[in-house]
mmCIF file of C-alpha atoms in Angstrom:
data_model
loop_
_atom_site.group_PDB
_atom_site.id
_atom_site.type_symbol
_atom_site.label_atom_id
_atom_site.label_comp_id
_atom_site.label_asym_id
_atom_site.label_seq_id
_atom_site.Cartn_x
_atom_site.Cartn_y
_atom_site.Cartn_z
ATOM 1 C CA MET A 1106 71.640 39.768 206.797
ATOM 2 C CA ALA A 1107 70.743 39.970 203.265
ATOM 3 C CA GLN A 1108 67.331 40.103 203.197
ATOM 4 C CA THR A 1109 67.675 41.948 206.601
ATOM 5 C CA LEU A 1110 69.139 44.586 204.410
ATOM 6 C CA LYS A 1111 67.023 43.536 201.608
ATOM 7 C CA ASP A 1112 64.040 44.432 203.259
ATOM 8 C CA LEU A 1113 65.032 47.371 204.974
ATOM 9 C CA GLU A 1114 65.921 48.738 201.328
ATOM 10 C CA VAL A 1115 62.095 48.481 200.739
ATOM 11 C CA GLN A 1116 61.070 50.013 203.761
ATOM 12 C CA TYR A 1117 63.434 53.087 203.104
ATOM 13 C CA VAL A 1118 61.793 53.119 198.983
ATOM 14 C CA LYS A 1119 58.262 53.185 200.810
ATOM 15 C CA VAL A 1120 59.169 55.737 203.492
ATOM 16 C CA PHE A 1121 60.301 57.739 200.378
ATOM 17 C CA ILE A 1122 57.519 57.493 198.021
ATOM 18 C CA ASN A 1123 55.035 58.253 201.656
ATOM 19 C CA SER A 1124 57.246 61.942 202.041
ATOM 20 C CA ILE A 1125 56.935 62.861 198.387
ATOM 21 C CA GLN A 1126 53.174 63.288 198.759
ATOM 22 C CA GLU A 1127 53.677 66.387 200.679
ATOM 23 C CA LEU A 1128 55.517 68.335 199.418
ATOM 24 C CA ASN A 1129 55.256 71.249 196.543
ATOM 25 C CA ILE A 1130 56.452 70.954 193.133
ATOM 26 C CA VAL A 1131 59.370 72.535 193.587
ATOM 27 C CA ASP A 1132 60.598 70.437 196.649
ATOM 28 C CA THR A 1133 59.354 67.250 194.279
ATOM 29 C CA GLY A 1134 61.515 68.474 191.115
ATOM 30 C CA SER A 1135 64.542 68.466 193.539
ATOM 31 C CA VAL A 1136 64.466 65.054 194.587
ATOM 32 C CA PHE A 1137 64.117 63.856 191.296
ATOM 33 C CA TYR A 1138 67.255 66.498 190.535
ATOM 34 C CA GLU A 1139 69.082 64.998 192.949
ATOM 35 C CA LEU A 1140 68.286 60.885 192.054
ATOM 36 C CA ALA A 1141 68.396 61.570 188.511
ATOM 37 C CA ARG A 1142 72.141 62.563 188.950
ATOM 38 C CA TRP A 1143 73.324 59.350 190.602
ATOM 39 C CA ASP A 1144 70.438 56.999 188.610
ATOM 40 C CA ALA A 1145 67.680 58.634 185.711
ATOM 41 C CA SER A 1146 66.220 55.215 185.890
ATOM 42 C CA ILE A 1147 65.225 55.414 189.259
ATOM 43 C CA ALA A 1148 64.295 59.153 188.808
ATOM 44 C CA THR A 1149 61.966 57.896 186.416
ATOM 45 C CA TYR A 1150 60.892 55.180 188.172
ATOM 46 C CA PHE A 1151 59.374 57.457 190.781
ATOM 47 C CA ILE A 1152 58.153 59.799 188.249
ATOM 48 C CA VAL A 1153 55.984 57.370 186.843
ATOM 49 C CA THR A 1154 55.003 55.997 190.283
ATOM 50 C CA ASN A 1155 53.924 59.361 191.544
ATOM 51 C CA CYS A 1156 53.492 61.398 188.941
ATOM 52 C CA LEU A 1157 51.979 59.952 186.789
ATOM 53 C CA GLY A 1158 50.566 56.924 189.170
ATOM 54 C CA ILE A 1159 49.636 58.100 192.416
ATOM 55 C CA SER A 1160 48.669 62.016 190.994
ATOM 56 C CA VAL A 1161 46.643 60.626 188.499
ATOM 57 C CA ILE A 1162 44.272 58.798 191.313
ATOM 58 C CA GLU A 1163 44.567 62.043 193.562
ATOM 59 C CA ARG A 1164 42.909 64.574 191.079
ATOM 60 C CA CYS A 1165 41.089 62.349 188.664
ATOM 61 C CA GLY A 1166 39.536 59.903 191.014
ATOM 62 C CA GLY A 1167 36.817 59.713 192.872
ATOM 63 C CA ASP A 1168 36.651 59.640 196.956
ATOM 64 C CA ASP A 1169 36.206 55.460 196.600
ATOM 65 C CA GLN A 1170 38.895 54.882 193.653
ATOM 66 C CA LYS A 1171 41.077 56.891 196.367
ATOM 67 C CA LYS A 1172 40.178 54.922 199.272
ATOM 68 C CA ARG A 1173 41.025 51.675 197.544
ATOM 69 C CA ILE A 1174 43.837 52.650 195.320
ATOM 70 C CA LEU A 1175 46.012 55.127 196.510
ATOM 71 C CA PRO A 1176 46.976 53.705 200.350
ATOM 72 C CA ASP A 1177 48.892 50.963 198.913
ATOM 73 C CA CYS A 1178 50.957 51.988 196.164
ATOM 74 C CA ILE A 1179 52.141 54.933 198.313
ATOM 75 C CA LEU A 1180 53.585 51.882 200.600
ATOM 76 C CA MET A 1181 54.647 49.848 197.416
ATOM 77 C CA LYS A 1182 52.376 47.218 198.443
ATOM 78 C CA LYS A 1183 51.185 47.530 194.456
ATOM 79 C CA SER A 1184 52.731 49.059 191.449
ATOM 80 C CA ILE A 1185 50.874 51.806 188.979
ATOM 81 C CA CYS A 1186 51.556 53.033 185.366
ATOM 82 C CA PHE A 1187 50.285 54.826 182.876
ATOM 83 C CA GLY A 1188 49.112 54.258 179.396
ATOM 84 C CA LEU A 1189 48.528 56.961 177.150
ATOM 85 C CA THR A 1190 50.915 56.443 174.062
ATOM 86 C CA GLU A 1191 50.478 54.177 171.103
ATOM 87 C CA PRO A 1192 52.269 51.989 168.788
ATOM 88 C CA ASN A 1193 50.679 54.833 166.343
ATOM 89 C CA ASN A 1194 49.826 57.491 168.664
ATOM 90 C CA GLY A 1195 53.068 59.360 169.776
ATOM 91 C CA SER A 1196 53.017 62.656 169.133
ATOM 92 C CA ASP A 1197 49.370 63.291 168.361
ATOM 93 C CA ALA A 1198 48.041 61.969 172.000
ATOM 94 C CA THR A 1199 44.235 63.316 170.729
ATOM 95 C CA GLY A 1200 44.190 61.102 167.875
ATOM 96 C CA LEU A 1201 44.133 58.036 170.763
ATOM 97 C CA GLN A 1202 42.577 55.069 168.746
ATOM 98 C CA SER A 1203 42.092 52.744 171.562
ATOM 99 C CA THR A 1204 38.297 52.510 172.587
ATOM 100 C CA ALA A 1205 36.232 52.094 175.691
ATOM 101 C CA LYS A 1206 32.656 50.601 175.139
ATOM 102 C CA LYS A 1207 29.894 50.639 177.700
ATOM 103 C CA VAL A 1208 27.994 47.238 178.711
ATOM 104 C CA GLU A 1209 26.090 45.982 182.074
ATOM 105 C CA GLY A 1210 27.960 47.069 185.061
ATOM 106 C CA GLY A 1211 31.348 48.719 183.334
ATOM 107 C CA PHE A 1212 33.160 48.882 180.437
ATOM 108 C CA VAL A 1213 34.513 46.790 177.202
ATOM 109 C CA LEU A 1214 38.239 48.006 176.732
ATOM 110 C CA ASN A 1215 40.174 47.088 173.403
ATOM 111 C CA GLY A 1216 43.451 48.726 171.672
ATOM 112 C CA GLN A 1217 47.212 48.798 172.262
ATOM 113 C CA LYS A 1218 49.591 51.216 173.657
ATOM 114 C CA ARG A 1219 53.771 51.141 173.829
ATOM 115 C CA TRP A 1220 56.346 52.848 175.720
ATOM 116 C CA ILE A 1221 54.766 52.072 178.810
ATOM 117 C CA GLY A 1222 57.226 52.753 182.104
ATOM 118 C CA ASN A 1223 56.774 50.165 184.657
ATOM 119 C CA GLY A 1224 53.849 48.471 182.651
ATOM 120 C CA THR A 1225 55.266 44.296 182.597
ATOM 121 C CA PHE A 1226 53.937 44.613 186.275
ATOM 122 C CA ALA A 1227 51.813 47.330 187.677
ATOM 123 C CA ASP A 1228 48.834 46.391 189.076
ATOM 124 C CA TYR A 1229 47.039 48.725 188.089
ATOM 125 C CA ILE A 1230 47.602 50.762 184.798
ATOM 126 C CA ILE A 1231 45.556 53.790 183.927
ATOM 127 C CA ILE A 1232 44.403 53.379 180.380
ATOM 128 C CA TRP A 1233 43.427 56.690 178.317
ATOM 129 C CA ALA A 1234 41.100 56.117 175.607
ATOM 130 C CA ARG A 1235 38.069 57.163 173.905
ATOM 131 C CA ASN A 1236 34.768 56.299 175.283
ATOM 132 C CA VAL A 1237 32.495 55.213 172.189
ATOM 133 C CA ASP A 1238 28.923 56.535 174.299
ATOM 134 C CA GLU A 1239 30.275 59.497 174.791
ATOM 135 C CA GLY A 1240 31.166 61.387 172.127
ATOM 136 C CA ASN A 1241 34.377 59.377 171.743
ATOM 137 C CA LYS A 1242 35.931 61.800 174.952
ATOM 138 C CA ILE A 1243 39.375 60.790 176.021
ATOM 139 C CA GLN A 1244 38.680 58.811 179.181
ATOM 140 C CA GLY A 1245 40.514 57.421 182.082
ATOM 141 C CA PHE A 1246 39.946 53.962 183.042
ATOM 142 C CA VAL A 1247 41.768 51.358 185.914
ATOM 143 C CA VAL A 1248 42.774 48.215 184.823
ATOM 144 C CA GLU A 1249 43.616 45.589 187.318
ATOM 145 C CA LYS A 1250 46.858 43.612 186.805
ATOM 146 C CA GLY A 1251 45.086 39.881 185.766
ATOM 147 C CA SER A 1252 42.349 41.011 183.400
ATOM 148 C CA SER A 1253 41.138 38.389 181.163
ATOM 149 C CA GLY A 1254 42.705 40.106 177.748
ATOM 150 C CA LEU A 1255 44.961 41.536 178.777
ATOM 151 C CA LYS A 1256 48.277 40.465 177.609
ATOM 152 C CA THR A 1257 51.671 42.757 178.866
ATOM 153 C CA SER A 1258 54.999 42.532 176.636
ATOM 154 C CA LYS A 1259 58.133 43.830 177.477
ATOM 155 C CA ILE A 1260 60.088 45.773 174.828
ATOM 156 C CA GLU A 1261 63.694 44.664 173.768
ATOM 157 C CA ASN A 1262 66.162 45.436 172.959
ATOM 158 C CA LYS A 1263 65.903 48.611 174.537
ATOM 159 C CA PHE A 1264 69.306 51.203 175.469
ATOM 160 C CA SER A 1265 68.009 53.590 177.482
ATOM 161 C CA ILE A 1266 66.871 53.982 180.365
ATOM 162 C CA ARG A 1267 67.713 50.326 181.562
ATOM 163 C CA MET A 1268 67.327 50.061 184.885
ATOM 164 C CA VAL A 1269 69.969 47.308 185.804
ATOM 165 C CA GLN A 1270 70.358 44.694 188.381
ATOM 166 C CA LYS A 1271 72.353 46.209 190.878
ATOM 167 C CA TYR A 1272 69.239 48.160 191.601
ATOM 168 C CA ASN A 1273 67.423 45.271 194.196
ATOM 169 C CA PHE A 1274 65.935 46.967 196.223
ATOM 170 C CA LEU A 1275 63.386 48.035 193.983
ATOM 171 C CA LEU A 1276 62.810 44.003 193.700
ATOM 172 C CA LEU A 1277 61.935 45.241 189.952
ATOM 173 C CA MET A 1278 63.684 46.126 186.697
ATOM 174 C CA LEU A 1279 61.930 49.050 184.983
ATOM 175 C CA TYR A 1280 60.908 47.878 181.947
ATOM 176 C CA SER A 1281 58.830 49.505 179.226
ATOM 177 C CA ALA A 1282 56.032 47.437 177.464
ATOM 178 C CA ASP A 1283 53.550 46.835 175.029
ATOM 179 C CA ILE A 1284 49.755 46.151 176.045
ATOM 180 C CA GLU A 1285 47.248 44.809 174.261
ATOM 181 C CA LEU A 1286 43.818 44.832 175.324
ATOM 182 C CA LYS A 1287 41.046 42.693 173.741
ATOM 183 C CA ASP A 1288 37.863 42.789 175.307
ATOM 184 C CA VAL A 1289 39.406 43.730 178.777
ATOM 185 C CA PHE A 1290 36.653 44.695 181.572
ATOM 186 C CA VAL A 1291 36.821 47.358 183.239
ATOM 187 C CA PRO A 1292 33.559 47.751 186.229
ATOM 188 C CA TYR A 1293 31.999 51.026 186.641
ATOM 189 C CA HIS A 1294 33.961 52.106 189.450
ATOM 190 C CA ASN A 1295 36.983 51.773 187.523
ATOM 191 C CA ARG A 1296 36.666 54.508 185.763
ATOM 192 C CA LEU A 1297 37.770 57.958 187.035
ATOM 193 C CA GLU A 1298 35.492 59.848 188.011
ATOM 194 C CA LYS A 1299 37.222 63.732 187.051
ATOM 195 C CA ALA A 1300 38.305 62.413 183.951
ATOM 196 C CA LEU A 1301 35.448 63.538 182.284
ATOM 197 C CA ASP A 1302 37.641 64.184 178.922
ATOM 198 C CA PHE A 1303 41.239 65.001 177.137
ATOM 199 C CA ALA A 1304 41.681 68.243 179.118
ATOM 200 C CA SER A 1305 40.573 67.505 182.507
ATOM 201 C CA GLY A 1306 42.223 64.139 182.819
ATOM 202 C CA ALA A 1307 45.169 62.923 180.651
ATOM 203 C CA ASN A 1308 46.683 66.827 179.834
ATOM 204 C CA ASN A 1309 45.495 68.085 183.237
ATOM 205 C CA ILE A 1310 48.068 65.442 184.631
ATOM 206 C CA LEU A 1311 51.177 66.162 182.180
ATOM 207 C CA LYS A 1312 50.880 69.781 182.869
ATOM 208 C CA HIS A 1313 52.526 68.950 186.398
ATOM 209 C CA SER A 1314 54.744 65.553 185.421
ATOM 210 C CA ARG A 1315 55.879 67.172 182.683
ATOM 211 C CA ILE A 1316 57.774 69.892 184.793
ATOM 212 C CA GLN A 1317 59.457 67.196 186.679
ATOM 213 C CA VAL A 1318 60.908 65.280 183.726
ATOM 214 C CA ALA A 1319 62.539 69.194 182.834
ATOM 215 C CA TRP A 1320 63.801 68.772 186.692
ATOM 216 C CA LEU A 1321 65.630 64.925 185.845
ATOM 217 C CA ALA A 1322 66.717 66.501 182.764
ATOM 218 C CA ALA A 1323 68.392 68.579 185.183
ATOM 219 C CA GLY A 1324 70.029 66.133 187.058
ATOM 220 C CA VAL A 1325 70.940 64.246 184.239
ATOM 221 C CA GLY A 1326 72.770 66.733 182.573
ATOM 222 C CA ALA A 1327 74.633 67.573 186.175
ATOM 223 C CA GLY A 1328 75.162 64.321 187.233
ATOM 224 C CA ALA A 1329 77.387 64.033 183.325
ATOM 225 C CA VAL A 1330 79.326 66.925 184.389
ATOM 226 C CA GLU A 1331 80.317 65.884 188.073
ATOM 227 C CA ALA A 1332 81.481 62.589 185.819
ATOM 228 C CA ALA A 1333 83.203 64.385 183.740
ATOM 229 C CA HIS A 1334 84.749 67.055 186.332
ATOM 230 C CA ARG A 1335 86.146 63.894 188.657
ATOM 231 C CA TYR A 1336 87.536 62.629 185.125
ATOM 232 C CA SER A 1337 89.619 64.783 183.630
ATOM 233 C CA LEU A 1338 91.224 65.703 187.043
ATOM 234 C CA GLU A 1339 92.292 62.146 187.475
ATOM 235 C CA ARG A 1340 93.151 61.182 184.390
ATOM 236 C CA LYS A 1341 96.572 62.637 182.424
ATOM 237 C CA GLN A 1342 97.859 63.437 179.245
ATOM 238 C CA PHE A 1343 100.824 65.175 178.417
ATOM 239 C CA GLY A 1344 102.759 64.711 181.844
ATOM 240 C CA LYS A 1345 99.320 66.199 183.562
ATOM 241 C CA PRO A 1346 95.933 66.550 183.934
ATOM 242 C CA ILE A 1347 93.564 67.204 181.410
ATOM 243 C CA ALA A 1348 91.478 69.744 183.465
ATOM 244 C CA SER A 1349 94.359 72.117 183.075
ATOM 245 C CA PHE A 1350 93.946 72.633 179.333
ATOM 246 C CA GLN A 1351 92.689 75.515 178.787
ATOM 247 C CA ALA A 1352 89.384 73.569 176.008
ATOM 248 C CA SER A 1353 88.768 71.119 178.822
ATOM 249 C CA GLN A 1354 88.879 73.647 181.521
ATOM 250 C CA GLU A 1355 86.521 75.662 179.013
ATOM 251 C CA LYS A 1356 84.313 72.872 178.187
ATOM 252 C CA LEU A 1357 83.428 72.684 181.672
ATOM 253 C CA ALA A 1358 82.284 75.833 182.180
ATOM 254 C CA SER A 1359 80.340 75.927 179.575
ATOM 255 C CA MET A 1360 78.751 72.769 180.463
ATOM 256 C CA ILE A 1361 78.303 74.098 184.224
ATOM 257 C CA SER A 1362 76.362 77.237 183.416
ATOM 258 C CA SER A 1363 73.862 75.066 181.417
ATOM 259 C CA VAL A 1364 73.555 73.215 184.317
ATOM 260 C CA ASN A 1365 72.657 76.587 186.562
ATOM 261 C CA ALA A 1366 70.326 77.694 183.433
ATOM 262 C CA MET A 1367 68.582 74.013 183.692
ATOM 263 C CA ILE A 1368 68.226 74.911 187.574
ATOM 264 C CA LEU A 1369 66.901 77.654 187.285
ATOM 265 C CA THR A 1370 64.276 77.199 184.535
ATOM 266 C CA CYS A 1371 63.185 74.429 186.482
ATOM 267 C CA HIS A 1372 62.492 76.609 189.421
ATOM 268 C CA ARG A 1373 60.751 79.647 187.793
ATOM 269 C CA VAL A 1374 58.153 76.986 185.959
ATOM 270 C CA SER A 1375 57.299 75.334 189.583
ATOM 271 C CA LEU A 1376 56.789 78.174 191.381
ATOM 272 C CA LEU A 1377 54.588 80.332 188.249
ATOM 273 C CA TYR A 1378 52.966 76.567 188.712
ATOM 274 C CA GLN A 1379 52.669 76.415 192.624
ATOM 275 C CA ARG A 1380 50.738 79.784 192.032
ATOM 276 C CA GLY A 1381 47.962 78.862 189.887
ATOM 277 C CA LYS A 1382 50.559 80.983 186.464
ATOM 278 C CA ALA A 1383 51.702 78.899 184.639
ATOM 279 C CA SER A 1384 50.236 77.762 180.628
ATOM 280 C CA MET A 1385 50.506 74.913 179.262
ATOM 281 C CA GLY A 1386 53.505 76.323 177.041
ATOM 282 C CA GLN A 1387 55.806 78.119 179.891
ATOM 283 C CA ILE A 1388 55.675 73.934 181.132
ATOM 284 C CA ALA A 1389 56.327 72.549 177.209
ATOM 285 C CA MET A 1390 58.813 75.478 176.685
ATOM 286 C CA ALA A 1391 60.817 74.426 180.247
ATOM 287 C CA LYS A 1392 60.503 70.895 179.409
ATOM 288 C CA ALA A 1393 62.431 70.893 175.983
ATOM 289 C CA TYR A 1394 64.649 73.466 176.968
ATOM 290 C CA CYS A 1395 66.411 70.977 179.861
ATOM 291 C CA THR A 1396 65.941 67.423 177.364
ATOM 292 C CA LYS A 1397 67.977 69.409 174.669
ATOM 293 C CA THR A 1398 70.172 71.488 177.097
ATOM 294 C CA SER A 1399 71.262 68.658 178.686
ATOM 295 C CA ARG A 1400 71.426 66.730 175.726
ATOM 296 C CA GLN A 1401 74.531 69.382 175.018
ATOM 297 C CA VAL A 1402 75.903 69.139 177.955
ATOM 298 C CA CYS A 1403 76.006 65.061 178.188
ATOM 299 C CA SER A 1404 77.260 65.219 175.282
ATOM 300 C CA LEU A 1405 80.573 67.458 176.272
ATOM 301 C CA ALA A 1406 80.971 65.502 179.317
ATOM 302 C CA ARG A 1407 81.935 62.312 176.698
ATOM 303 C CA GLU A 1408 83.955 63.985 174.595
ATOM 304 C CA LEU A 1409 86.241 65.639 177.913
ATOM 305 C CA CYS A 1410 86.352 61.608 178.345
ATOM 306 C CA GLY A 1411 87.753 60.672 174.540
ATOM 307 C CA GLY A 1412 87.275 57.174 173.683
ATOM 308 C CA ASN A 1413 86.534 56.254 177.789
ATOM 309 C CA GLY A 1414 83.599 58.240 177.444
ATOM 310 C CA ILE A 1415 81.907 55.887 175.990
ATOM 311 C CA LEU A 1416 82.415 52.786 179.171
ATOM 312 C CA LEU A 1417 79.642 52.676 181.177
ATOM 313 C CA GLU A 1418 82.698 52.802 184.257
ATOM 314 C CA ASN A 1419 83.317 55.816 183.856
ATOM 315 C CA HIS A 1420 79.106 57.146 183.556
ATOM 316 C CA VAL A 1421 79.083 59.533 180.932
ATOM 317 C CA MET A 1422 77.656 57.373 178.528
ATOM 318 C CA LYS A 1423 74.797 55.955 180.627
ATOM 319 C CA GLN A 1424 74.173 59.779 181.595
ATOM 320 C CA PHE A 1425 74.277 60.466 177.470
ATOM 321 C CA MET A 1426 72.160 57.733 176.163
ATOM 322 C CA ASP A 1427 69.355 58.049 178.873
ATOM 323 C CA MET A 1428 69.080 61.830 177.813
ATOM 324 C CA GLU A 1429 68.609 60.497 174.622
ATOM 325 C CA GLY A 1430 65.122 59.102 176.459
ATOM 326 C CA ILE A 1431 64.181 62.237 178.726
ATOM 327 C CA HIS A 1432 64.406 64.057 175.623
ATOM 328 C CA THR A 1433 61.610 62.325 173.689
ATOM 329 C CA TYR A 1434 59.492 60.755 176.270
ATOM 330 C CA GLU A 1435 56.673 63.517 177.940
ATOM 331 C CA GLY A 1436 56.185 64.671 174.577
ATOM 332 C CA THR A 1437 58.880 65.727 171.930
ATOM 333 C CA TYR A 1438 61.372 68.459 171.812
ATOM 334 C CA ASP A 1439 59.855 69.830 168.697
ATOM 335 C CA ILE A 1440 56.228 69.374 169.828
ATOM 336 C CA ASN A 1441 57.319 71.025 173.147
ATOM 337 C CA ASN A 1442 58.095 74.230 171.516
ATOM 338 C CA LEU A 1443 55.444 73.571 169.057
ATOM 339 C CA VAL A 1444 53.023 74.028 172.415
ATOM 340 C CA GLY A 1445 54.691 77.153 173.430
ATOM 341 C CA ALA A 1446 54.955 78.881 170.138
ATOM 342 C CA ARG A 1447 50.998 77.825 170.014
ATOM 343 C CA GLU A 1448 50.182 80.306 172.765
ATOM 344 C CA ILE A 1449 52.572 83.152 171.554
ATOM 345 C CA THR A 1450 51.524 83.049 168.005
ATOM 346 C CA GLY A 1451 48.166 82.282 168.845
ATOM 347 C CA ILE A 1452 48.294 79.586 165.999
ATOM 348 C CA ALA A 1453 48.249 76.325 165.818
ATOM 349 C CA ALA A 1454 51.574 74.632 164.066
ATOM 350 C CA PHE A 1455 49.646 70.980 164.430
ATOM 351 C CA ARG A 1456 45.958 69.829 165.175
#
């Protein structure tokens, strides 16, 4: 019976992955919002797989690459991840130190990557590196699991966005990985054909995925509000539910207003994106606003639950911790706001 249930769960996830390929960005954002209300790790897993993995091959790969890689990834026969961030290059994504050098039959990659979601088990790791033979342009290379010179290891002691064992339908854990590349050979047919530089490659993908992270942040906030609301109706102090006190009601109203504002922000920037009118600055500011606001919502939700709010069983603490990771990944709050301000002022505050 257990094996049968597990098979059904895996089949459900495969259907889910396949179905979201057909949705527009408002639809998929709504899906990630709903997933994040329940668990940010699950939502992050699907964003990495879909928006930072499958979408890269779909947008930056050639016809042969799409035929070879996409079917198995969509059906979840194989997994895929996105390797951009490095130990010494987080916000400075254009300053990557990983390199690719042409050799007979392909390229040799050297470098390190860090905080790579799904990187410990992915069958395909999309590595962004400088092609030293083409003016150090940042290009994409598909490194296959088991390649000689490739080493992946789990980053220990991470307390945000942890996928726990009970979510066994994915048959995996959402580990962030350290990746080391020492003379890793990548054949010519595994260089992404349409990722000619940072703008046409990695940045093109981030413009799409960053909107989904904003939706995810809104969902995490909504989940925290729901948990706090439920607790406030059940928890009694001074002979009545704490939901009856003015301070508690003010917190609930404030949190719900913030969630509504995040949803409207996500919806607006998604519609602009669908019409081809959303700039990177608008998208970056939407992500920054939603993660900052959701962080505040989670803090209020934890506060409303008092001492019991730090217990995982009341859910708000998990949302609180998960938001710390979301506030930083896909560009920190500060960098995303500066990307927006660069468009507003015409002056770049960083290189």
